[in-house]
CSV table of C-alpha atoms in Angstrom, one decimal:
chain,number,residue,atom,x,y,z
K,25,MET,CA,84.9,143.0,38.8
K,26,LEU,CA,83.8,141.0,41.8
K,27,ALA,CA,83.6,137.3,40.8
K,28,LYS,CA,80.5,135.3,41.3
K,29,ARG,CA,81.2,132.6,43.8
K,30,ILE,CA,80.9,128.8,43.5
K,31,ILE,CA,80.3,127.2,46.9
K,32,PRO,CA,80.4,123.4,47.5
K,33,CYS,CA,78.3,122.4,50.6
K,34,LEU,CA,79.5,119.6,52.8
K,35,ASP,CA,77.1,117.7,55.1
K,36,VAL,CA,78.5,116.9,58.5
K,37,THR,CA,77.2,114.5,61.1
K,38,GLY,CA,78.7,112.8,64.1
K,39,GLY,CA,82.0,114.5,63.4
K,40,ARG,CA,82.3,113.1,59.8
K,41,VAL,CA,81.6,114.5,56.4
K,42,VAL,CA,78.9,112.4,54.8
K,43,LYS,CA,77.1,112.2,51.5
K,44,GLY,CA,73.6,110.8,50.9
K,45,VAL,CA,70.6,111.2,48.9
K,46,ASN,CA,67.7,112.9,50.7
K,47,PHE,CA,69.2,112.1,54.0
K,48,VAL,CA,69.0,108.4,53.5
K,49,GLU,CA,71.9,106.0,53.0
K,50,LEU,CA,74.4,108.4,54.4
K,51,ARG,CA,77.9,107.3,53.5
K,52,ASP,CA,81.2,108.5,54.8
K,53,ALA,CA,82.6,110.8,52.3
K,54,GLY,CA,86.1,110.8,53.6
K,55,ASP,CA,88.5,113.0,55.6
K,56,PRO,CA,87.2,116.5,55.9
K,57,VAL,CA,90.6,118.2,55.3
K,58,GLU,CA,91.2,116.1,52.2
K,59,ILE,CA,87.8,116.9,50.8
K,60,ALA,CA,88.2,120.6,51.6
K,61,ALA,CA,91.6,120.6,50.1
K,62,ARG,CA,90.3,119.0,46.9
K,63,TYR,CA,87.6,121.6,46.5
K,64,ASN,CA,90.1,124.3,47.2
K,65,GLU,CA,92.4,122.9,44.4
K,66,GLN,CA,89.4,122.9,42.1
K,67,GLY,CA,88.9,126.6,42.7
K,68,ALA,CA,86.0,126.6,45.2
K,69,ASP,CA,85.5,130.2,46.4
K,70,GLU,CA,84.2,129.2,49.8
K,71,LEU,CA,83.1,126.1,51.6
K,72,THR,CA,79.9,125.6,53.6
K,73,PHE,CA,79.6,123.0,56.3
K,74,LEU,CA,76.1,122.0,57.1
K,75,ASP,CA,75.7,120.2,60.5
K,76,ILE,CA,72.9,117.8,59.9
K,77,THR,CA,73.3,116.2,63.4
K,78,ALA,CA,69.9,116.0,65.1
K,79,THR,CA,71.1,116.2,68.7
K,80,SER,CA,72.9,119.0,70.4
K,81,ASP,CA,75.3,116.4,71.9
K,82,GLY,CA,76.5,115.6,68.5
K,83,ARG,CA,76.7,119.2,67.5
K,84,ASP,CA,80.0,120.1,69.1
K,85,LEU,CA,81.6,117.4,67.0
K,86,ILE,CA,81.7,119.8,64.1
K,87,LEU,CA,84.2,122.0,66.0
K,88,PRO,CA,87.2,119.8,65.5
K,89,ILE,CA,86.3,119.5,61.8
K,90,VAL,CA,86.2,123.2,61.4
K,91,GLU,CA,89.5,123.5,63.3
K,92,ALA,CA,91.2,120.9,61.2
K,93,VAL,CA,90.0,122.4,57.9
K,94,ALA,CA,90.7,126.0,58.9
K,95,SER,CA,94.4,125.2,59.8
K,96,GLN,CA,95.0,123.7,56.3
K,97,VAL,CA,92.6,125.3,53.8
K,98,PHE,CA,92.8,129.1,53.5
K,99,ILE,CA,89.5,130.1,52.0
K,100,PRO,CA,86.3,131.3,53.7
K,101,LEU,CA,84.4,128.7,55.7
K,102,THR,CA,80.7,128.9,56.6
K,103,VAL,CA,79.0,126.7,59.2
K,104,GLY,CA,75.3,126.2,59.4
K,105,GLY,CA,72.9,123.8,61.1
K,106,GLY,CA,71.9,124.2,64.7
K,107,VAL,CA,73.4,127.7,65.1
K,108,ARG,CA,71.1,129.3,67.8
K,109,THR,CA,72.9,131.8,70.0
K,110,VAL,CA,75.6,134.4,70.0
K,111,ALA,CA,77.6,132.0,72.1
K,112,ASP,CA,77.3,129.4,69.2
K,113,VAL,CA,78.7,132.1,66.9
K,114,ARG,CA,81.7,132.7,69.2
K,115,ARG,CA,82.5,129.0,69.5
K,116,LEU,CA,82.4,128.5,65.7
K,117,LEU,CA,84.5,131.6,64.9
K,118,ASN,CA,87.0,130.5,67.6
K,119,ALA,CA,87.2,127.1,65.9
K,120,GLY,CA,88.1,128.9,62.6
K,121,ALA,CA,84.7,129.5,60.9
K,122,ASP,CA,84.5,132.8,59.0
K,123,LYS,CA,80.7,132.9,58.8
K,124,THR,CA,77.8,131.3,60.7
K,125,SER,CA,74.5,130.6,59.2
K,126,PHE,CA,71.2,131.0,61.2
K,127,ASN,CA,67.9,129.5,60.2
K,128,SER,CA,65.2,128.4,62.6
K,129,ALA,CA,66.7,130.2,65.5
K,130,ALA,CA,66.4,133.5,63.6
K,131,ILE,CA,62.7,132.8,63.1
K,132,ALA,CA,62.2,131.9,66.8
K,133,ASN,CA,64.1,134.9,68.0
K,134,PRO,CA,65.0,137.5,65.3
K,135,ASP,CA,66.8,139.7,67.8
K,136,VAL,CA,69.6,137.1,67.8
K,137,ILE,CA,70.6,138.5,64.3
K,138,ASN,CA,70.9,142.0,65.7
K,139,GLU,CA,72.9,140.7,68.7
K,140,ALA,CA,75.2,138.5,66.7
K,141,SER,CA,76.0,141.0,64.0
K,142,GLY,CA,76.3,143.8,66.5
K,143,LYS,CA,78.9,141.8,68.4
K,144,TYR,CA,80.9,140.1,65.6
K,145,GLY,CA,79.9,142.1,62.5
K,146,SER,CA,77.5,141.5,59.6
K,147,GLN,CA,80.3,139.9,57.6
K,148,CYS,CA,80.0,136.7,59.6
K,149,ILE,CA,76.3,136.4,59.9
K,150,VAL,CA,74.4,134.5,57.2
K,151,VAL,CA,70.7,133.9,57.3
K,152,ALA,CA,69.5,130.8,55.6
K,153,ILE,CA,66.0,130.9,54.3
K,154,ASP,CA,64.1,127.8,53.2
K,155,ALA,CA,61.3,129.1,50.9
K,156,LYS,CA,58.4,127.3,49.2
K,157,ARG,CA,55.9,128.7,46.8
K,158,ARG,CA,52.6,129.4,48.5
K,159,SER,CA,49.8,126.9,47.8
K,160,ALA,CA,46.4,128.2,46.4
K,161,GLU,CA,45.1,128.0,49.9
K,162,ALA,CA,48.0,129.9,51.5
K,163,GLU,CA,47.5,132.7,48.9
K,164,GLN,CA,44.1,133.4,50.4
K,165,VAL,CA,45.5,134.0,53.9
K,166,LEU,CA,44.7,137.6,54.8
K,167,ASN,CA,47.5,140.1,55.4
K,168,ALA,CA,47.6,142.9,58.0
K,169,GLN,CA,45.5,145.0,55.6
K,170,GLY,CA,42.8,142.3,55.4
K,171,GLN,CA,43.8,141.4,51.8
K,172,PRO,CA,44.7,137.9,50.6
K,173,VAL,CA,48.5,137.7,50.5
K,174,GLY,CA,48.5,136.4,47.0
K,175,PRO,CA,51.2,134.5,45.1
K,176,GLY,CA,54.7,134.4,46.5
K,177,TRP,CA,56.9,132.2,48.8
K,178,ASN,CA,56.6,131.4,52.4
K,179,VAL,CA,59.5,130.7,54.8
K,180,PHE,CA,59.7,127.2,56.3
K,181,SER,CA,61.5,126.3,59.5
K,182,HIS,CA,62.7,123.2,61.2
K,183,GLY,CA,64.4,121.7,58.1
K,184,GLY,CA,61.4,122.6,56.0
K,185,ARG,CA,58.8,120.9,58.1
K,186,LYS,CA,57.0,124.0,59.5
K,187,ASP,CA,55.3,126.7,57.5
K,188,THR,CA,56.0,129.9,59.4
K,189,GLY,CA,53.5,132.0,57.3
K,190,LEU,CA,56.3,134.6,56.8
K,191,ASP,CA,56.8,136.0,53.3
K,192,ALA,CA,60.2,135.1,52.0
K,193,LEU,CA,60.9,138.5,50.5
K,194,GLN,CA,59.9,140.5,53.5
K,195,TRP,CA,61.8,138.1,55.8
K,196,ALA,CA,65.0,138.5,53.7
K,197,GLN,CA,64.6,142.2,53.9
K,198,GLU,CA,64.0,142.1,57.7
K,199,MET,CA,67.0,139.9,58.2
K,200,ALA,CA,69.3,142.2,56.2
K,201,ARG,CA,67.9,145.2,58.2
K,202,ARG,CA,68.7,143.4,61.4
K,203,GLY,CA,72.3,142.8,60.3
K,204,ALA,CA,72.5,139.7,58.2
K,205,GLY,CA,75.5,140.1,55.9
K,206,GLU,CA,74.3,137.5,53.4
K,207,ILE,CA,71.2,135.5,52.5
K,208,LEU,CA,71.5,131.8,51.7
K,209,LEU,CA,68.3,131.1,49.8
K,210,THR,CA,67.0,127.5,49.3
K,211,SER,CA,64.0,126.6,47.2
K,212,MET,CA,62.2,123.7,48.9
K,213,ASP,CA,60.2,123.1,45.7
K,214,LYS,CA,63.4,122.6,43.8
K,215,ASP,CA,65.8,121.1,46.4
K,216,GLY,CA,66.7,117.6,45.3
K,217,THR,CA,64.9,117.7,42.0
K,218,LYS,CA,68.0,118.5,39.8
K,219,SER,CA,65.7,120.7,37.7
K,220,GLY,CA,67.4,124.0,38.4
K,221,PHE,CA,67.1,126.8,40.9
K,222,ASP,CA,63.8,128.5,41.4
K,223,LEU,CA,64.9,131.5,39.3
K,224,ALA,CA,61.8,133.7,40.0
K,225,LEU,CA,62.4,133.3,43.8
K,226,THR,CA,66.1,133.9,43.4
K,227,ARG,CA,65.6,137.0,41.3
K,228,ALA,CA,62.9,138.4,43.6
K,229,VAL,CA,65.0,138.1,46.8
K,230,SER,CA,68.2,139.2,45.1
K,231,ASP,CA,66.5,142.4,43.9
K,232,ALA,CA,64.8,142.9,47.3
K,233,VAL,CA,67.9,143.0,49.5
K,234,PRO,CA,71.0,145.1,49.6
K,235,VAL,CA,73.2,142.2,50.7
K,236,PRO,CA,74.6,139.3,48.7
K,237,VAL,CA,72.3,136.3,47.9
K,238,ILE,CA,73.5,132.7,47.6
K,239,ALA,CA,71.2,130.5,45.5
K,240,SER,CA,70.7,126.9,46.6
K,241,GLY,CA,68.5,124.0,45.8
K,242,GLY,CA,67.9,122.1,42.6
K,243,VAL,CA,71.1,122.2,40.6
K,244,GLY,CA,71.5,119.3,38.2
K,245,THR,CA,73.5,120.8,35.3
K,246,LEU,CA,76.1,123.4,34.6
K,247,GLN,CA,73.5,125.4,32.8
K,248,HIS,CA,71.5,125.6,36.1
K,249,MET,CA,74.4,127.0,37.9
K,250,ALA,CA,74.9,129.7,35.2
K,251,ASP,CA,71.2,130.5,35.2
K,252,GLY,CA,71.2,131.1,38.9
K,253,ILE,CA,73.5,134.0,38.3
K,254,THR,CA,72.4,135.4,34.9
K,255,GLU,CA,68.7,134.8,35.4
K,256,GLY,CA,68.4,134.7,39.1
K,257,GLY,CA,70.7,137.5,39.8
K,258,ALA,CA,72.5,135.6,42.6
K,259,ASP,CA,75.9,136.6,43.8
K,260,ALA,CA,76.9,133.0,44.5
K,261,VAL,CA,75.6,129.5,43.9
K,262,LEU,CA,75.8,126.6,46.3
K,263,ALA,CA,75.6,123.0,45.4
K,264,ALA,CA,76.2,119.7,47.2
K,265,SER,CA,75.4,116.5,45.3
K,266,ILE,CA,76.7,117.4,41.8
K,267,PHE,CA,80.1,118.0,43.4
K,268,HIS,CA,80.1,115.2,45.9
K,269,PHE,CA,79.2,112.6,43.4
K,270,GLY,CA,81.7,113.9,40.9
K,271,THR,CA,79.1,114.8,38.3
K,272,PHE,CA,81.0,118.0,37.7
K,273,THR,CA,84.0,119.6,39.3
K,274,VAL,CA,84.1,123.1,40.6
K,275,ALA,CA,86.7,123.8,37.8
K,276,GLN,CA,84.3,122.6,35.1
K,277,THR,CA,81.6,124.8,36.6
K,278,LYS,CA,83.8,127.8,36.5
K,279,GLN,CA,85.0,127.1,33.0
K,280,TYR,CA,81.4,126.8,31.8
K,281,MET,CA,80.5,130.1,33.5
K,282,ALA,CA,83.5,131.9,32.1
K,283,GLU,CA,82.6,130.8,28.6
K,284,ARG,CA,79.2,132.5,29.1
K,285,GLY,CA,80.7,135.8,30.2
K,286,ILE,CA,80.2,135.3,33.9
K,287,SER,CA,83.0,136.8,36.0
K,288,VAL,CA,84.6,133.9,38.0
K,289,ARG,CA,87.9,133.4,39.7
K,290,LEU,CA,89.9,131.0,37.5
E,23,MET,CA,119.2,125.7,64.2
E,24,ASN,CA,122.6,127.5,64.6
E,25,SER,CA,123.1,130.8,66.2
E,26,LEU,CA,123.3,132.7,62.9
E,27,THR,CA,119.7,131.9,62.2
E,28,ALA,CA,118.3,132.5,65.6
E,29,SER,CA,114.5,132.4,65.5
E,30,ARG,CA,112.8,135.7,64.7
E,31,THR,CA,109.3,136.6,65.8
E,32,LEU,CA,106.3,137.7,63.8
E,33,ALA,CA,103.7,139.0,66.3
E,34,VAL,CA,100.0,139.0,65.4
E,35,VAL,CA,98.6,141.7,67.6
E,36,ASP,CA,95.8,140.3,69.7
E,37,TYR,CA,93.7,143.2,70.9
E,38,GLY,CA,90.5,141.3,70.9
E,39,SER,CA,89.4,141.7,67.2
E,40,GLY,CA,87.6,138.9,65.3
E,41,ASN,CA,89.8,137.1,62.7
E,42,LEU,CA,93.0,136.8,64.7
E,43,ARG,CA,93.1,133.0,64.6
E,44,SER,CA,92.8,132.7,60.9
E,45,VAL,CA,95.5,135.4,60.4
E,46,TRP,CA,97.7,133.6,62.8
E,47,GLN,CA,97.1,130.2,61.2
E,48,ALA,CA,97.8,131.5,57.7
E,49,ALA,CA,100.9,133.3,58.7
E,50,SER,CA,102.1,130.2,60.6
E,51,HIS,CA,101.5,128.2,57.4
E,52,ALA,CA,103.5,130.8,55.5
E,53,ALA,CA,106.3,130.5,58.0
E,54,LEU,CA,106.7,126.7,57.8
E,55,ASP,CA,110.3,125.8,57.0
E,56,THR,CA,111.5,129.3,57.9
E,57,GLU,CA,113.3,130.6,61.0
E,58,TRP,CA,110.2,132.6,61.9
E,59,LYS,CA,108.1,132.0,64.9
E,60,VAL,CA,104.6,133.4,64.5
E,61,VAL,CA,102.9,134.3,67.8
E,62,LEU,CA,99.4,135.5,68.6
E,63,THR,CA,100.0,137.9,71.5
E,64,ASN,CA,98.6,140.6,73.7
E,65,ASP,CA,101.9,141.0,75.6
E,66,ALA,CA,103.3,144.5,75.0
E,67,LYS,CA,106.8,143.3,75.6
E,68,VAL,CA,106.6,140.6,73.0
E,69,ILE,CA,105.1,143.0,70.5
E,70,ALA,CA,107.8,145.6,71.2
E,71,GLN,CA,110.5,143.1,70.6
E,72,ALA,CA,109.0,141.4,67.5
E,73,GLN,CA,110.8,141.8,64.2
E,74,ARG,CA,107.5,141.9,62.3
E,75,LEU,CA,103.9,142.8,63.2
E,76,ILE,CA,100.5,142.0,61.7
E,77,LEU,CA,97.7,144.2,62.8
E,78,PRO,CA,94.4,142.4,62.0
E,79,GLY,CA,90.9,143.8,62.3
E,80,GLN,CA,87.4,142.8,61.6
E,81,GLY,CA,83.9,144.1,62.2
E,82,ALA,CA,83.2,147.7,63.1
E,83,MET,CA,86.1,150.2,63.0
E,84,ALA,CA,85.0,152.0,66.1
E,85,ASP,CA,84.9,148.7,68.1
E,86,CYS,CA,88.4,147.8,66.8
E,87,MET,CA,89.8,151.3,67.8
E,88,GLN,CA,88.1,151.0,71.1
E,89,GLU,CA,89.5,147.5,71.7
E,90,LEU,CA,93.0,148.6,70.7
E,91,HIS,CA,92.8,151.5,73.2
E,92,ALA,CA,91.4,149.3,75.9
E,93,SER,CA,94.1,146.6,75.3
E,94,GLY,CA,96.8,149.1,76.3
E,95,LEU,CA,98.7,148.1,73.2
E,96,LEU,CA,98.1,151.3,71.2
E,97,GLU,CA,101.3,153.0,72.1
E,98,THR,CA,103.4,149.9,71.6
E,99,VAL,CA,101.9,149.4,68.1
E,100,LEU,CA,102.5,153.1,67.2
E,101,GLN,CA,106.0,152.9,68.5
E,102,ALA,CA,106.8,149.7,66.5
E,103,ALA,CA,105.2,151.1,63.4
E,104,GLN,CA,108.0,153.7,63.3
E,105,THR,CA,110.6,151.1,62.4
E,106,VAL,CA,109.3,147.5,62.2
E,107,PRO,CA,107.6,146.1,59.1
E,108,LEU,CA,103.9,146.1,59.9
E,109,PHE,CA,101.1,144.5,57.9
E,110,GLY,CA,97.6,145.8,58.4
E,111,VAL,CA,94.7,143.5,57.4
E,112,CYS,CA,91.1,144.7,56.6
E,113,VAL,CA,90.1,147.0,59.4
E,114,GLY,CA,93.7,146.7,60.5
E,115,MET,CA,94.5,148.5,57.3
E,116,GLN,CA,91.7,151.1,57.7
E,117,MET,CA,93.0,151.9,61.2
E,118,LEU,CA,96.3,153.1,59.7
E,119,LEU,CA,94.6,156.0,58.1
E,120,ASP,CA,93.5,159.4,59.7
E,121,HIS,CA,89.8,159.0,60.1
E,122,SER,CA,86.8,156.8,59.4
E,123,GLU,CA,83.3,157.7,58.4
E,124,GLU,CA,82.2,154.6,60.2
E,125,GLY,CA,81.4,155.9,63.6
E,126,ASP,CA,83.1,159.2,62.7
E,127,ILE,CA,86.2,158.1,64.5
E,128,ASP,CA,89.8,159.1,64.4
E,129,ALA,CA,92.3,156.4,63.5
E,130,LEU,CA,96.1,156.0,63.9
E,131,GLY,CA,97.1,158.6,61.4
E,132,LEU,CA,100.1,156.6,60.0
E,133,ILE,CA,99.0,157.0,56.4
E,134,ALA,CA,97.1,160.1,55.2
E,135,GLY,CA,93.6,159.4,54.1
E,136,GLN,CA,90.0,158.8,55.0
E,137,VAL,CA,87.9,155.6,55.3
E,138,LYS,CA,84.6,156.0,53.4
E,139,ARG,CA,81.5,154.0,52.9
E,140,PHE,CA,80.7,152.6,49.4
E,141,GLU,CA,78.0,154.7,47.8
E,142,LEU,CA,76.6,152.2,45.4
E,143,ALA,CA,72.9,152.2,46.2
E,144,GLY,CA,70.7,151.7,43.1
E,145,ARG,CA,73.7,151.2,40.9
E,146,ARG,CA,74.1,148.1,38.8
E,147,GLN,CA,77.2,146.1,37.9
E,148,ALA,CA,78.2,145.5,34.2
E,149,ASP,CA,76.1,142.3,34.1
E,150,GLY,CA,73.0,144.0,35.3
E,151,SER,CA,73.0,142.7,38.9
E,152,ARG,CA,72.8,145.3,41.7
E,153,TYR,CA,75.9,146.3,43.7
E,154,LYS,CA,75.7,144.6,47.1
E,155,ILE,CA,77.2,145.9,50.3
E,156,PRO,CA,79.3,144.5,51.8
E,157,GLN,CA,81.5,143.7,48.8
E,158,MET,CA,81.8,140.0,49.6
E,159,GLY,CA,83.9,137.7,47.5
E,160,TRP,CA,86.9,137.5,45.2
E,161,ASN,CA,88.1,140.5,43.3
E,162,ARG,CA,91.2,141.3,41.3
E,163,VAL,CA,94.1,143.5,42.7
E,164,ASN,CA,96.0,145.4,40.1
E,165,ARG,CA,99.3,147.1,40.9
E,166,PRO,CA,99.9,150.7,39.9
E,167,GLN,CA,103.2,151.2,38.0
E,168,SER,CA,104.8,152.8,41.1
E,169,HIS,CA,104.4,149.6,43.1
E,170,ALA,CA,104.7,147.0,40.4
E,171,GLU,CA,108.1,145.9,41.8
E,172,HIS,CA,107.2,146.2,45.5
E,173,PRO,CA,108.9,143.2,47.3
E,174,MET,CA,105.6,142.3,48.9
E,175,TRP,CA,104.3,141.4,45.4
E,176,ALA,CA,107.3,139.2,44.5
E,177,GLY,CA,106.2,136.1,42.6
E,178,ILE,CA,102.6,137.1,42.6
E,179,ALA,CA,100.9,137.8,39.2
E,180,ASP,CA,99.4,141.3,38.7
E,181,GLY,CA,95.6,141.1,38.7
E,182,SER,CA,95.6,138.2,41.2
E,183,TRP,CA,92.3,137.4,43.0
E,184,TYR,CA,91.9,138.1,46.7
E,185,TYR,CA,89.0,137.7,49.1
E,186,PHE,CA,87.2,140.8,50.3
E,187,VAL,CA,84.5,141.5,52.8
E,188,HIS,CA,83.9,145.2,53.5
E,189,SER,CA,81.5,148.1,53.3
E,190,TYR,CA,84.1,150.8,53.7
E,191,TYR,CA,87.2,151.6,51.7
E,192,ALA,CA,90.4,153.7,51.9
E,193,ASP,CA,90.4,157.1,50.2
E,194,LEU,CA,94.1,158.0,50.2
E,195,ALA,CA,95.3,161.6,50.4
E,196,ASP,CA,98.4,160.7,48.5
E,197,PRO,CA,98.0,158.3,45.5
E,198,ALA,CA,101.7,157.4,45.9
E,199,HIS,CA,100.7,155.2,48.9
E,200,CYS,CA,98.4,153.0,46.7
E,201,ALA,CA,100.1,149.6,46.2
E,202,GLY,CA,97.1,147.8,44.7
E,203,GLU,CA,93.8,148.8,43.2
E,204,THR,CA,90.5,147.1,42.9
E,205,GLU,CA,87.3,147.9,41.0
E,206,TYR,CA,84.0,147.9,42.8
E,207,GLY,CA,81.7,150.6,41.5
E,208,ALA,CA,84.9,152.8,41.5
E,209,ARG,CA,88.6,152.0,41.7
E,210,PHE,CA,89.8,152.1,45.3
E,211,ALA,CA,93.1,151.3,47.1
E,212,SER,CA,92.9,147.7,48.1
E,213,ALA,CA,96.5,147.6,49.1
E,214,ILE,CA,98.5,150.5,50.6
E,215,ALA,CA,102.2,150.9,51.4
E,216,ARG,CA,104.5,153.5,52.9
E,217,ASP,CA,108.1,152.8,54.0
E,218,ASN,CA,107.9,149.9,56.5
E,219,LEU,CA,104.1,149.7,56.4
E,220,PHE,CA,102.0,147.5,54.1
E,221,ALA,CA,98.3,146.8,54.4
E,222,THR,CA,95.5,145.2,52.5
E,223,GLN,CA,91.7,145.7,52.5
E,224,PHE,CA,91.3,142.1,51.5
E,225,HIS,CA,92.0,139.0,53.6
E,226,PRO,CA,95.3,137.3,52.6
E,227,GLU,CA,94.5,134.6,55.2
E,228,LYS,CA,91.3,133.7,53.2
E,229,SER,CA,92.8,134.1,49.7
E,230,ALA,CA,94.3,130.6,49.2
E,231,ASP,CA,97.8,130.4,47.7
E,232,GLN,CA,98.0,134.1,46.7
E,233,GLY,CA,97.3,135.1,50.2
E,234,ILE,CA,99.9,132.8,51.8
E,235,ALA,CA,102.4,134.1,49.2
E,236,LEU,CA,101.8,137.6,50.5
E,237,TYR,CA,102.5,136.6,54.1
E,238,ARG,CA,105.6,134.7,53.0
E,239,ASN,CA,106.9,137.8,51.2
E,240,PHE,CA,106.2,139.8,54.4
E,241,LEU,CA,108.7,137.5,56.2
E,242,SER,CA,111.5,138.3,53.8
E,243,TRP,CA,110.7,141.9,53.2
E,244,ASN,CA,113.4,144.3,54.4
E,245,PRO,CA,112.2,147.8,53.9
């Protein structure tokens, strides 16, 4: 049986892997190859590098990191953050990335997903969706049929600053239709709270799309990770801080999941 | 290095497909401390003279076949496949078969069989979650009795985990060519072998130690 995946997420800025709490007090987390190798030894199923660099000048600095890690650690690598064009995909794949993750750029120009997956295959195109439960006010916004859209989740862009008005479920379906091979789903309501994934959101998206869904945002305990899979129906779970700060290792997470009957690679 | 252990060449065939670099890197890693030189090449002469070949492939089968044709390397690869140990990876494995449903395209015809799309729509896995396509992630590879002792599996535990990303699978005409089986909705051939040919649907270059071990075995395999 296909194993559920555990994916540590590493933040990268200025060519270094960093760790911080809510983007403040970023601290150097050490050598990217060493960190990647450590997660690999713990049994990480994939690694995701998120480029949090604000300027496009700094962005290319992630390429040497991807190159260095890809030459030493032989598990799948995903790169997200600032991926905008088909040319960005090419450069990241050339550097050794296996998948690239689009977010705001897919909202600004959905065709880029058709183009990128058409050229390099769906297997290397991930679409990241930052979703937030609609406010009472947003539920009253009228849809194309003139009816209030009602409860659900909206997609936010630009690092969660801008409400696009798009419905998360419909957006996930459209992205899969356009060629996304995977959806990385982050709950903005839960992100950073350590209170667990938004399980209703995860379940709704996971049931709505034919492609794998990675749950992200809100993990504080091992129970949360397991719930993302058993309750949320996710194919993979992604977490950053609980691994970076050594709260739990990937191996402990997998052990916990295995004890609860979840298929994991041990 | 003395003349008795003159360097030998493993050529990763560069016909323009996607995951060449990771295949080359992982195979190079496997070749550390051996007499093998691993080259990524589109030079027909180098490919014709190499003692081992890896045929990678990623993305759509039709694109891969088209690129292999366009590269002018098709005949060289077919010629080499008659005698030299050849390792097909992912679409590089699918291309060894007769035909693919994906794009309704004829393939190399080196191993009898068809490439078919997973038909899993609406079906649920044992844990209640729906089957997703592509199959993306780690799954187990079990060896049929007939290939339990295949030299490519030396030192690798039966049922080891490998990394898969695919929507199509090999439906072999002759089960004797199945060297490894994986369960995803149904059992399918995740590794195939015939004489000097070995190929995997999964990506050894992304399968950590068990993948490197497979590439290392390929260097010492003498079919």
